[in-house]
PDB file of C-alpha atoms in Angstrom:
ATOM      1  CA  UNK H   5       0.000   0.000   0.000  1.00  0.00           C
ATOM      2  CA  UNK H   6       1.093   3.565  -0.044  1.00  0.00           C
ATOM      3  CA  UNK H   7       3.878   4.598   2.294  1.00  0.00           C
ATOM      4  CA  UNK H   8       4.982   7.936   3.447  1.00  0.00           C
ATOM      5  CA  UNK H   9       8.688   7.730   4.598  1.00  0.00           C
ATOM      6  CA  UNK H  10      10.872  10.184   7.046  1.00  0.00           C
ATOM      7  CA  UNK H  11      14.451   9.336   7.680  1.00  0.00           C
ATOM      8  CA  UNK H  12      16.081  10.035   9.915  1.00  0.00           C
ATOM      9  CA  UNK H  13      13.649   8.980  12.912  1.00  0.00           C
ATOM     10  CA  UNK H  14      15.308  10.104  15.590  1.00  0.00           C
ATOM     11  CA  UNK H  15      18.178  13.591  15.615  1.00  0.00           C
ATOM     12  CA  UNK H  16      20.726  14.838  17.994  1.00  0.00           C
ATOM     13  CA  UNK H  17      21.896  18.483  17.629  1.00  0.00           C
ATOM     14  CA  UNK H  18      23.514  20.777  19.512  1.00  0.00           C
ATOM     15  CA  UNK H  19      21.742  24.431  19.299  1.00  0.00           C
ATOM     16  CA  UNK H  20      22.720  26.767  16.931  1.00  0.00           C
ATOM     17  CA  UNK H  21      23.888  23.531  14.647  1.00  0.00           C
ATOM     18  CA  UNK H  22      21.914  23.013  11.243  1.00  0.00           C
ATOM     19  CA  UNK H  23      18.337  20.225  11.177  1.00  0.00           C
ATOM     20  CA  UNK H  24      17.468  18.388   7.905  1.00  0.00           C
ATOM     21  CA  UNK H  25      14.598  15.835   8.086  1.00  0.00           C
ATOM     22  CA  UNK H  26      14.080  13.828   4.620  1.00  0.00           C
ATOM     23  CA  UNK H  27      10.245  12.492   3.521  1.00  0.00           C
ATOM     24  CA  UNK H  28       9.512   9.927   0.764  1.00  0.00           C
ATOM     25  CA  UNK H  29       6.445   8.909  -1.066  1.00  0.00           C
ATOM     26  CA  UNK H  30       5.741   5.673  -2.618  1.00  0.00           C
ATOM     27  CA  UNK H  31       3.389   7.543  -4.574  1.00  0.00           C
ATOM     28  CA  UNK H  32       3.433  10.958  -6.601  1.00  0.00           C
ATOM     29  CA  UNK H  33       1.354  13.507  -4.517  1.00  0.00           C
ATOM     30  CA  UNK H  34      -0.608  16.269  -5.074  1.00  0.00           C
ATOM     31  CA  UNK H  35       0.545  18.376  -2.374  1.00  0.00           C
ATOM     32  CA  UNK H  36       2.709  17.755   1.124  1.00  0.00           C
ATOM     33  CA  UNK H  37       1.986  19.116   4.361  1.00  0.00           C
ATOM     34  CA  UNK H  38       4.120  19.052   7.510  1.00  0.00           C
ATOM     35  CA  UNK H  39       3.072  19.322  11.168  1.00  0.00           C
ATOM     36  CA  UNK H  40       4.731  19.675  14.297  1.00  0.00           C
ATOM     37  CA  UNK H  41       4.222  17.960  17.444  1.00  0.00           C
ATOM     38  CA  UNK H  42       5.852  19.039  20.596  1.00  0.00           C
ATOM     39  CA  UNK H  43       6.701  16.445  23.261  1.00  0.00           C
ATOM     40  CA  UNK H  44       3.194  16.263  25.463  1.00  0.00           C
ATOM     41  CA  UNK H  45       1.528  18.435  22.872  1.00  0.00           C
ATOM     42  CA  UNK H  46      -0.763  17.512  19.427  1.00  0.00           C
ATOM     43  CA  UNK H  47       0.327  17.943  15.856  1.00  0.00           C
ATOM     44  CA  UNK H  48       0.176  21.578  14.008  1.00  0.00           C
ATOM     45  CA  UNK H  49       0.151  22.135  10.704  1.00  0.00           C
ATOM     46  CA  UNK H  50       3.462  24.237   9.413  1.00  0.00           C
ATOM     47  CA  UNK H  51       2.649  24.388   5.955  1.00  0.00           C
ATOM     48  CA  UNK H  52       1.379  22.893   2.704  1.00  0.00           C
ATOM     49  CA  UNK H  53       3.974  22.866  -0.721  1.00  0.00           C
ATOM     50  CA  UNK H  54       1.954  22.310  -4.233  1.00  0.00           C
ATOM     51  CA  UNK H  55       4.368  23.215  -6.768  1.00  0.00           C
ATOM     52  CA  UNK H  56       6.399  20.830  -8.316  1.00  0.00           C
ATOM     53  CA  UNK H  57      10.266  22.136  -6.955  1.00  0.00           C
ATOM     54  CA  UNK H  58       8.530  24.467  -4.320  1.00  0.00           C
ATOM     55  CA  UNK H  59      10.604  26.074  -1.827  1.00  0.00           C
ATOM     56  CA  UNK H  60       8.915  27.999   1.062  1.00  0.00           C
ATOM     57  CA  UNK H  61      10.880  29.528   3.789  1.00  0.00           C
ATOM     58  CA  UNK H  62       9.307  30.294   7.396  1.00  0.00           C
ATOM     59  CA  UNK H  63      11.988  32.253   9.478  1.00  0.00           C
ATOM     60  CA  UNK H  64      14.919  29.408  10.312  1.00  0.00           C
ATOM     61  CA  UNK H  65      12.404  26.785   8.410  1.00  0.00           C
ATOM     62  CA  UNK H  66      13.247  25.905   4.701  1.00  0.00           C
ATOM     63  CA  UNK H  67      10.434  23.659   3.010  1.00  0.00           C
ATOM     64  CA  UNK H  68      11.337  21.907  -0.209  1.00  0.00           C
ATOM     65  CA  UNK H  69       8.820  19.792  -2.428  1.00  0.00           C
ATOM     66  CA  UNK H  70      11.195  17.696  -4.835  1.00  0.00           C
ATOM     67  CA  UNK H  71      10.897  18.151  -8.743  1.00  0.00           C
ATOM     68  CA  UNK H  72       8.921  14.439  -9.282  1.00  0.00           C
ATOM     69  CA  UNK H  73       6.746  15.483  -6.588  1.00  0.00           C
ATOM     70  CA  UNK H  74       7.673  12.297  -4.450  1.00  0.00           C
ATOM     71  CA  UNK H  75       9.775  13.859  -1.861  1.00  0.00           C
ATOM     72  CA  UNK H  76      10.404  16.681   0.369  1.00  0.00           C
ATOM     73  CA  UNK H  77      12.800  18.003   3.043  1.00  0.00           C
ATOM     74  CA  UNK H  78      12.775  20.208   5.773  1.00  0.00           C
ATOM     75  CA  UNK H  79      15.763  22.233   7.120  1.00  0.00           C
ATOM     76  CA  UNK H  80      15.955  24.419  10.136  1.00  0.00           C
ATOM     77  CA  UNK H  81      18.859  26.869  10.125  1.00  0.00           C
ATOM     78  CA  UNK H  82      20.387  27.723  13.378  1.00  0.00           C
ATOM     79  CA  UNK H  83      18.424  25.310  15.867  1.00  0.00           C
ATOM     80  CA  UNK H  84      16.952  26.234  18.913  1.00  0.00           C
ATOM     81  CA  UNK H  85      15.654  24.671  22.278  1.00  0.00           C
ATOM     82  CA  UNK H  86      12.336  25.992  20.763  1.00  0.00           C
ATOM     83  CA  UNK H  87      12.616  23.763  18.083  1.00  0.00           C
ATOM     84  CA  UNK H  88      12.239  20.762  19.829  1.00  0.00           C
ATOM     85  CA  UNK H  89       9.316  18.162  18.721  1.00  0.00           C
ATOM     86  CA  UNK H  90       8.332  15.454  15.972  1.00  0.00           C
ATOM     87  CA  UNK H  91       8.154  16.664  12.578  1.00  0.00           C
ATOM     88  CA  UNK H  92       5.602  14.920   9.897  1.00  0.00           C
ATOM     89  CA  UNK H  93       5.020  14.924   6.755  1.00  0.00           C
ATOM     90  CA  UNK H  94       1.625  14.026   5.416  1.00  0.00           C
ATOM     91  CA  UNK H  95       0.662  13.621   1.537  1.00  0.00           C
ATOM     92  CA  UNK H  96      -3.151  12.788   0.289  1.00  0.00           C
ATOM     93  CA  UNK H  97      -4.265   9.321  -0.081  1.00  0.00           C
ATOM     94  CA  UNK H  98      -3.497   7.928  -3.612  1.00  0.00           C
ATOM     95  CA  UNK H  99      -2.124  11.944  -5.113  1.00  0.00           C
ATOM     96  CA  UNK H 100      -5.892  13.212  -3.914  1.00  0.00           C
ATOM     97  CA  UNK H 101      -6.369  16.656  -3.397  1.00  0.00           C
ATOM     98  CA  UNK H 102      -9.061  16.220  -0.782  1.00  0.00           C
ATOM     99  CA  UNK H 103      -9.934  14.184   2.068  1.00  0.00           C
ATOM    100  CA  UNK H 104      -7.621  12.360   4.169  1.00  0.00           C
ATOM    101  CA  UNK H 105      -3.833  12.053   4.877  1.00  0.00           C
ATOM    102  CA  UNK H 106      -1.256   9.543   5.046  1.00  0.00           C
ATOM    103  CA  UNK H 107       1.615  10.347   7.503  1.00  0.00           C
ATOM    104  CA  UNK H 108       4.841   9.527   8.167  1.00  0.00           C
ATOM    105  CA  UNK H 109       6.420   7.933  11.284  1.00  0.00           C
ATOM    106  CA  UNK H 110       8.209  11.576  11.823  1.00  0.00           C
ATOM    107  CA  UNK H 111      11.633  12.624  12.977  1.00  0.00           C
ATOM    108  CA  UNK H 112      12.159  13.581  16.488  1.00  0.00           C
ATOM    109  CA  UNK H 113      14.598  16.486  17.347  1.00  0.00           C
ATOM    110  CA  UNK H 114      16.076  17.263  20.714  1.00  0.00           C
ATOM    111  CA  UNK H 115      18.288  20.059  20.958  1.00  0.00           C
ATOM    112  CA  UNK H 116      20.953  20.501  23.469  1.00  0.00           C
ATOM    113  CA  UNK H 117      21.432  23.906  24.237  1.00  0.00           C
TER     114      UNK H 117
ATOM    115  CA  UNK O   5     -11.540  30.756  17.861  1.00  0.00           C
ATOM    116  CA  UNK O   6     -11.276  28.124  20.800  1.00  0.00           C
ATOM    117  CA  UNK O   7     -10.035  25.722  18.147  1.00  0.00           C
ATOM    118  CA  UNK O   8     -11.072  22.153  18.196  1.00  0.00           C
ATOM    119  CA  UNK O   9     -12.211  20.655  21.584  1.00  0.00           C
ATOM    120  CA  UNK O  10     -11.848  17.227  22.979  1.00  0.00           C
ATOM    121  CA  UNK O  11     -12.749  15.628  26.147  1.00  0.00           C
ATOM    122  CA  UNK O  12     -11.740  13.922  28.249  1.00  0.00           C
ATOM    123  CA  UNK O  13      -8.283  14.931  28.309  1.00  0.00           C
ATOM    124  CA  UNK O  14      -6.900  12.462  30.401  1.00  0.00           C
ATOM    125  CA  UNK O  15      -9.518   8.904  30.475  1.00  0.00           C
ATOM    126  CA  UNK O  16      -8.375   5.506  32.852  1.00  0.00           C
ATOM    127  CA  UNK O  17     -10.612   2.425  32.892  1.00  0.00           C
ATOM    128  CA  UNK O  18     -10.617  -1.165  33.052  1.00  0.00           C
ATOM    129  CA  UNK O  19     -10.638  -3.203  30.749  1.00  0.00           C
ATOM    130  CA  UNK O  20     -14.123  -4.310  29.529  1.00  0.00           C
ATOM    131  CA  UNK O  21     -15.275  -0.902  30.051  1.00  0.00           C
ATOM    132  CA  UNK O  22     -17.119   1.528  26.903  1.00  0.00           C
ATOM    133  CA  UNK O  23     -15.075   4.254  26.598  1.00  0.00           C
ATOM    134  CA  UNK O  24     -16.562   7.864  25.069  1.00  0.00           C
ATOM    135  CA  UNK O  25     -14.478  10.104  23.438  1.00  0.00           C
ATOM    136  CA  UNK O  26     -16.072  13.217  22.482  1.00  0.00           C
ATOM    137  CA  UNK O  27     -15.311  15.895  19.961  1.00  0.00           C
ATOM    138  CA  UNK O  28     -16.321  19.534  18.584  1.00  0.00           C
ATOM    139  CA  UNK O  29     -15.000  20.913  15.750  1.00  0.00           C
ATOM    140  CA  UNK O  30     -14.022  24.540  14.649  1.00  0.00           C
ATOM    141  CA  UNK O  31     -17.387  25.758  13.035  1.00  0.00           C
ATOM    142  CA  UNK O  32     -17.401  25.655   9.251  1.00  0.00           C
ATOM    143  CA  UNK O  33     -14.742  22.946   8.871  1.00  0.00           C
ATOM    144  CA  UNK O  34     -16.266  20.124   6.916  1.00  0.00           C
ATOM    145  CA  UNK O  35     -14.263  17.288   7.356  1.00  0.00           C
ATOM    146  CA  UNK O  36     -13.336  15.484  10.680  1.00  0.00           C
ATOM    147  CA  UNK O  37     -10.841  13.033  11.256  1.00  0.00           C
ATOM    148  CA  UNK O  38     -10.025  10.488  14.211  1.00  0.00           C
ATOM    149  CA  UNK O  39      -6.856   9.287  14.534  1.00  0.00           C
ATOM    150  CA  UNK O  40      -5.070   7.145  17.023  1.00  0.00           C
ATOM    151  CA  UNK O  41      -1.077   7.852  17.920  1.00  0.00           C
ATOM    152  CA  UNK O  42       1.105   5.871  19.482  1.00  0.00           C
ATOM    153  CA  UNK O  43       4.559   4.705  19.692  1.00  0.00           C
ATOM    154  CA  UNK O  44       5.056   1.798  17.691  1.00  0.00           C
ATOM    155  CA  UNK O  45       2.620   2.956  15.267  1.00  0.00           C
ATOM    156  CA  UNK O  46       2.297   6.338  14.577  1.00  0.00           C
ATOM    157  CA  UNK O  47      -0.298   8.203  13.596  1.00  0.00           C
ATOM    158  CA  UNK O  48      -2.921   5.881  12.307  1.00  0.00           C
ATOM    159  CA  UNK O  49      -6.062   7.211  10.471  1.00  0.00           C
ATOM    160  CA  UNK O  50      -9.385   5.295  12.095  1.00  0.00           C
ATOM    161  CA  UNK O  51     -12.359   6.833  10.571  1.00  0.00           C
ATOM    162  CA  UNK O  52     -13.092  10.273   8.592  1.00  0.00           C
ATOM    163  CA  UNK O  53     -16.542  12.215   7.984  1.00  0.00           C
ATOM    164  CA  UNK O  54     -17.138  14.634   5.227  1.00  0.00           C
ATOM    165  CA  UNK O  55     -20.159  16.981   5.944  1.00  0.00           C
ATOM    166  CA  UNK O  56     -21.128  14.931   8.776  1.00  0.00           C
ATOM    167  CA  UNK O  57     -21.215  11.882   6.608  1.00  0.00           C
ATOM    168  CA  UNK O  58     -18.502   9.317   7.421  1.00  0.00           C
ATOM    169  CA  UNK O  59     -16.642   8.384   4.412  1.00  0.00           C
ATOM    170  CA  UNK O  60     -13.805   5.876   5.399  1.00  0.00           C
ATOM    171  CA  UNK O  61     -14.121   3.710   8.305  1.00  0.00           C
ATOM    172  CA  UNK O  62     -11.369   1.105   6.757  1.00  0.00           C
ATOM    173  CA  UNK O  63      -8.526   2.544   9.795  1.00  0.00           C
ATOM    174  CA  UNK O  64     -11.580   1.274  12.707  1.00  0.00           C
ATOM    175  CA  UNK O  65      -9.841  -1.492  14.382  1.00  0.00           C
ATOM    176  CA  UNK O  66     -12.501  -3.962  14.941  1.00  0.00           C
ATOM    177  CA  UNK O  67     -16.257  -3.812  15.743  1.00  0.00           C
ATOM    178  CA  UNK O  68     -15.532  -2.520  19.204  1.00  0.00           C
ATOM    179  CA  UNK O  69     -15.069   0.991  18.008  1.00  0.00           C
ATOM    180  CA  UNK O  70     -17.517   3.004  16.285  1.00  0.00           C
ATOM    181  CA  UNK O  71     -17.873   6.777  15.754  1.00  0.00           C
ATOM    182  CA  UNK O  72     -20.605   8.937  15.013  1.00  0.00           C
ATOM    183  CA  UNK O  73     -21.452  12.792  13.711  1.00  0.00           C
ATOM    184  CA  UNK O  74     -25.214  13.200  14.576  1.00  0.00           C
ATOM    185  CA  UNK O  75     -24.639  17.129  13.154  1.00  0.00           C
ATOM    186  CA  UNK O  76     -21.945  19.636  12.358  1.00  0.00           C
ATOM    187  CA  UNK O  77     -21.000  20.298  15.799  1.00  0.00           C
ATOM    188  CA  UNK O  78     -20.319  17.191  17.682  1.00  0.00           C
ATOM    189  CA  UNK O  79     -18.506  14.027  16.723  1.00  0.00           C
ATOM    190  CA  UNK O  80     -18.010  10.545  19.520  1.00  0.00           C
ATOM    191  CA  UNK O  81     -15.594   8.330  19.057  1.00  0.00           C
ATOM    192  CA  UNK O  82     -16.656   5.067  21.402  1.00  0.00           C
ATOM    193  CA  UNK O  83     -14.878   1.447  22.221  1.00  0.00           C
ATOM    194  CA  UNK O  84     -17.030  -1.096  23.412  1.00  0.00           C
ATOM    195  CA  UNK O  85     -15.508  -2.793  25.167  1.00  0.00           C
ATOM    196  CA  UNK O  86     -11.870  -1.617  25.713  1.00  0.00           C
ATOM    197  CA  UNK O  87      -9.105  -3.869  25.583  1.00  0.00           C
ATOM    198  CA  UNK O  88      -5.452  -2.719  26.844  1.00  0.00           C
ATOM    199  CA  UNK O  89      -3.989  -2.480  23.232  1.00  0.00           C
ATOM    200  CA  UNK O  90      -6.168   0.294  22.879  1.00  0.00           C
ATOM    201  CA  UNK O  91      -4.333   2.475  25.401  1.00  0.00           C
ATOM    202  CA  UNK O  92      -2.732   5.472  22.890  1.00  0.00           C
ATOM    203  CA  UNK O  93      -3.819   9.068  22.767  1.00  0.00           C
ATOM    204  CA  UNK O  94      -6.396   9.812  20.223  1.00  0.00           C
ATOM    205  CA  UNK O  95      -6.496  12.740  18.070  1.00  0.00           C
ATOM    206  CA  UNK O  96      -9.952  14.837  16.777  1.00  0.00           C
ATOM    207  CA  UNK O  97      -8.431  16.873  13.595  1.00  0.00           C
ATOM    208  CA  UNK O  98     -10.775  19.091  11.378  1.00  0.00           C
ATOM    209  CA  UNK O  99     -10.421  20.741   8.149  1.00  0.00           C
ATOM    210  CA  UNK O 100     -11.997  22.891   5.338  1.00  0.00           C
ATOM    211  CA  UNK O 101     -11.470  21.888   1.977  1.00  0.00           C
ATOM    212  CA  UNK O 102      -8.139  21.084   1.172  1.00  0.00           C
ATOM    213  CA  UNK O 103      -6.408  22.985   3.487  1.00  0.00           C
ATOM    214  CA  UNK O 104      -4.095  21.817   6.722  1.00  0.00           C
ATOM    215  CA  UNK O 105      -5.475  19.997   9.399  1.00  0.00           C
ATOM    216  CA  UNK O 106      -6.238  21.615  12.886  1.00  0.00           C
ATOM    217  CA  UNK O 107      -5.783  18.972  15.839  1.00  0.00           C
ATOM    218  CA  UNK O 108      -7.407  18.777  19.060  1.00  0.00           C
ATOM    219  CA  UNK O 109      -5.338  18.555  22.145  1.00  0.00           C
ATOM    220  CA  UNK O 110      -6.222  14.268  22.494  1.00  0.00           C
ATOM    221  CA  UNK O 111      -7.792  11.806  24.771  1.00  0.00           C
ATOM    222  CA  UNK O 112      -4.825  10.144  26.798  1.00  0.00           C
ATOM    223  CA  UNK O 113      -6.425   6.342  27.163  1.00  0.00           C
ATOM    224  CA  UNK O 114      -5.089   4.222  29.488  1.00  0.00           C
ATOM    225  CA  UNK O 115      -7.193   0.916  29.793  1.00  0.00           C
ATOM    226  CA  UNK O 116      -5.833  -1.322  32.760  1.00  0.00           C
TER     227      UNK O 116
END
């Protein structure tokens, strides 16, 4: 069945050093969304990328939707103890534009400050 | 906006037990989602409604859960009867259209 990958699971960094988390589709999707979860806390949505090669930017956060639409990354600049959490991605059921969402297992960050 | 609204926060009970779990969505968001997180699994997708009407229930476990949306503002989530494995924290999420998803803050289930 469809599979929404994150590598790495699990991330290390000292503060101030740089955070990449990786997400693979099995399937193209339509869009890609990415939440974060803080430890205790529930999952909010960051952002949503469309565009085949899309790069937003939010502050330290650097969203990137690959070219085949089948991957996407997400790079924090700079990290902080604020920055702490689990970061998903999420992609549509079978490249739908509505309804539900299949997420990955997420990468958790801790950052030693 | 007080967002979307679960309760309990926080539910214990033995095993055997029906368990409620009760949501209310942000007004005019037209989809609502239950999901169930935990470690080993994740973030697993149990049941969805669109416009009150469910339209995947293939994520419900077994027969011991069902969930309901009687109207717009109100959706229960209910096991009958709870069984240890289905100790996680479970997640209300709402949407409109195809934007992001806005989470409650979870039931924390613990069934001894």
């Amino acid at each position: 069945g469809q599979q929404v990958m994150q590598i790495p699971q699990y991330q290390h960094v000292q503060e101030g050093e740089d955070f990449t988390t990786y997400c693979n589709s099995s399937t193209t999707l339509s869009n890609i969304q990415w939440y974060k979860q803080r430890p205790g806390g529930h999952p909010v949505f960051l952002i949503q990328l469309v565009k085949s090669g899309e790069v937003k930017k939010q502050k330290r956060l650097t969203f990137q939707f690959g070219e085949a639409k089948k991957n996407s990354s997400l790079h924090i600049t700079a990290t902080q103890t604020t920055d702490v959490g689990t970061y998903f991605c999420a992609g549509p059921y079978y490249g739908g534009s509505q309804g539900n969402l299949i997420f990955g297992k997420g990468t958790k960050l801790s950052v030693k400050p | 906006d007080a967002g979307v609204i679960q309760s309990p926060r926080h539910e214990v009970t033995e095993m055997g037990q029906e368990v409620t779990l009760r949501c209310k969505p942000i007004s005019g968001h037209d989809y609502l989602f239950w999901y169930r997180q935990t470690m080993m699994r994740g973030l697993e997708l149990l049941i969805y409604f669109n416009n009150n009407v469910p339209i995947d229930d293939s994520g419900m476990p077994e027969d011991r859960f069902s969930a309901k949306m009687p109207n717009a503002s109100f959706s229960t989530l209910k096991i009958q009867p709870s069984e240890p494995r289905d100790s996680a924290v479970y997640f209300c999420a709402t949407k409109r259209g195809g934007g992001g998803y806005t989470f409650g803050s979870g039931t924390r289930l613990t069934v001894v």
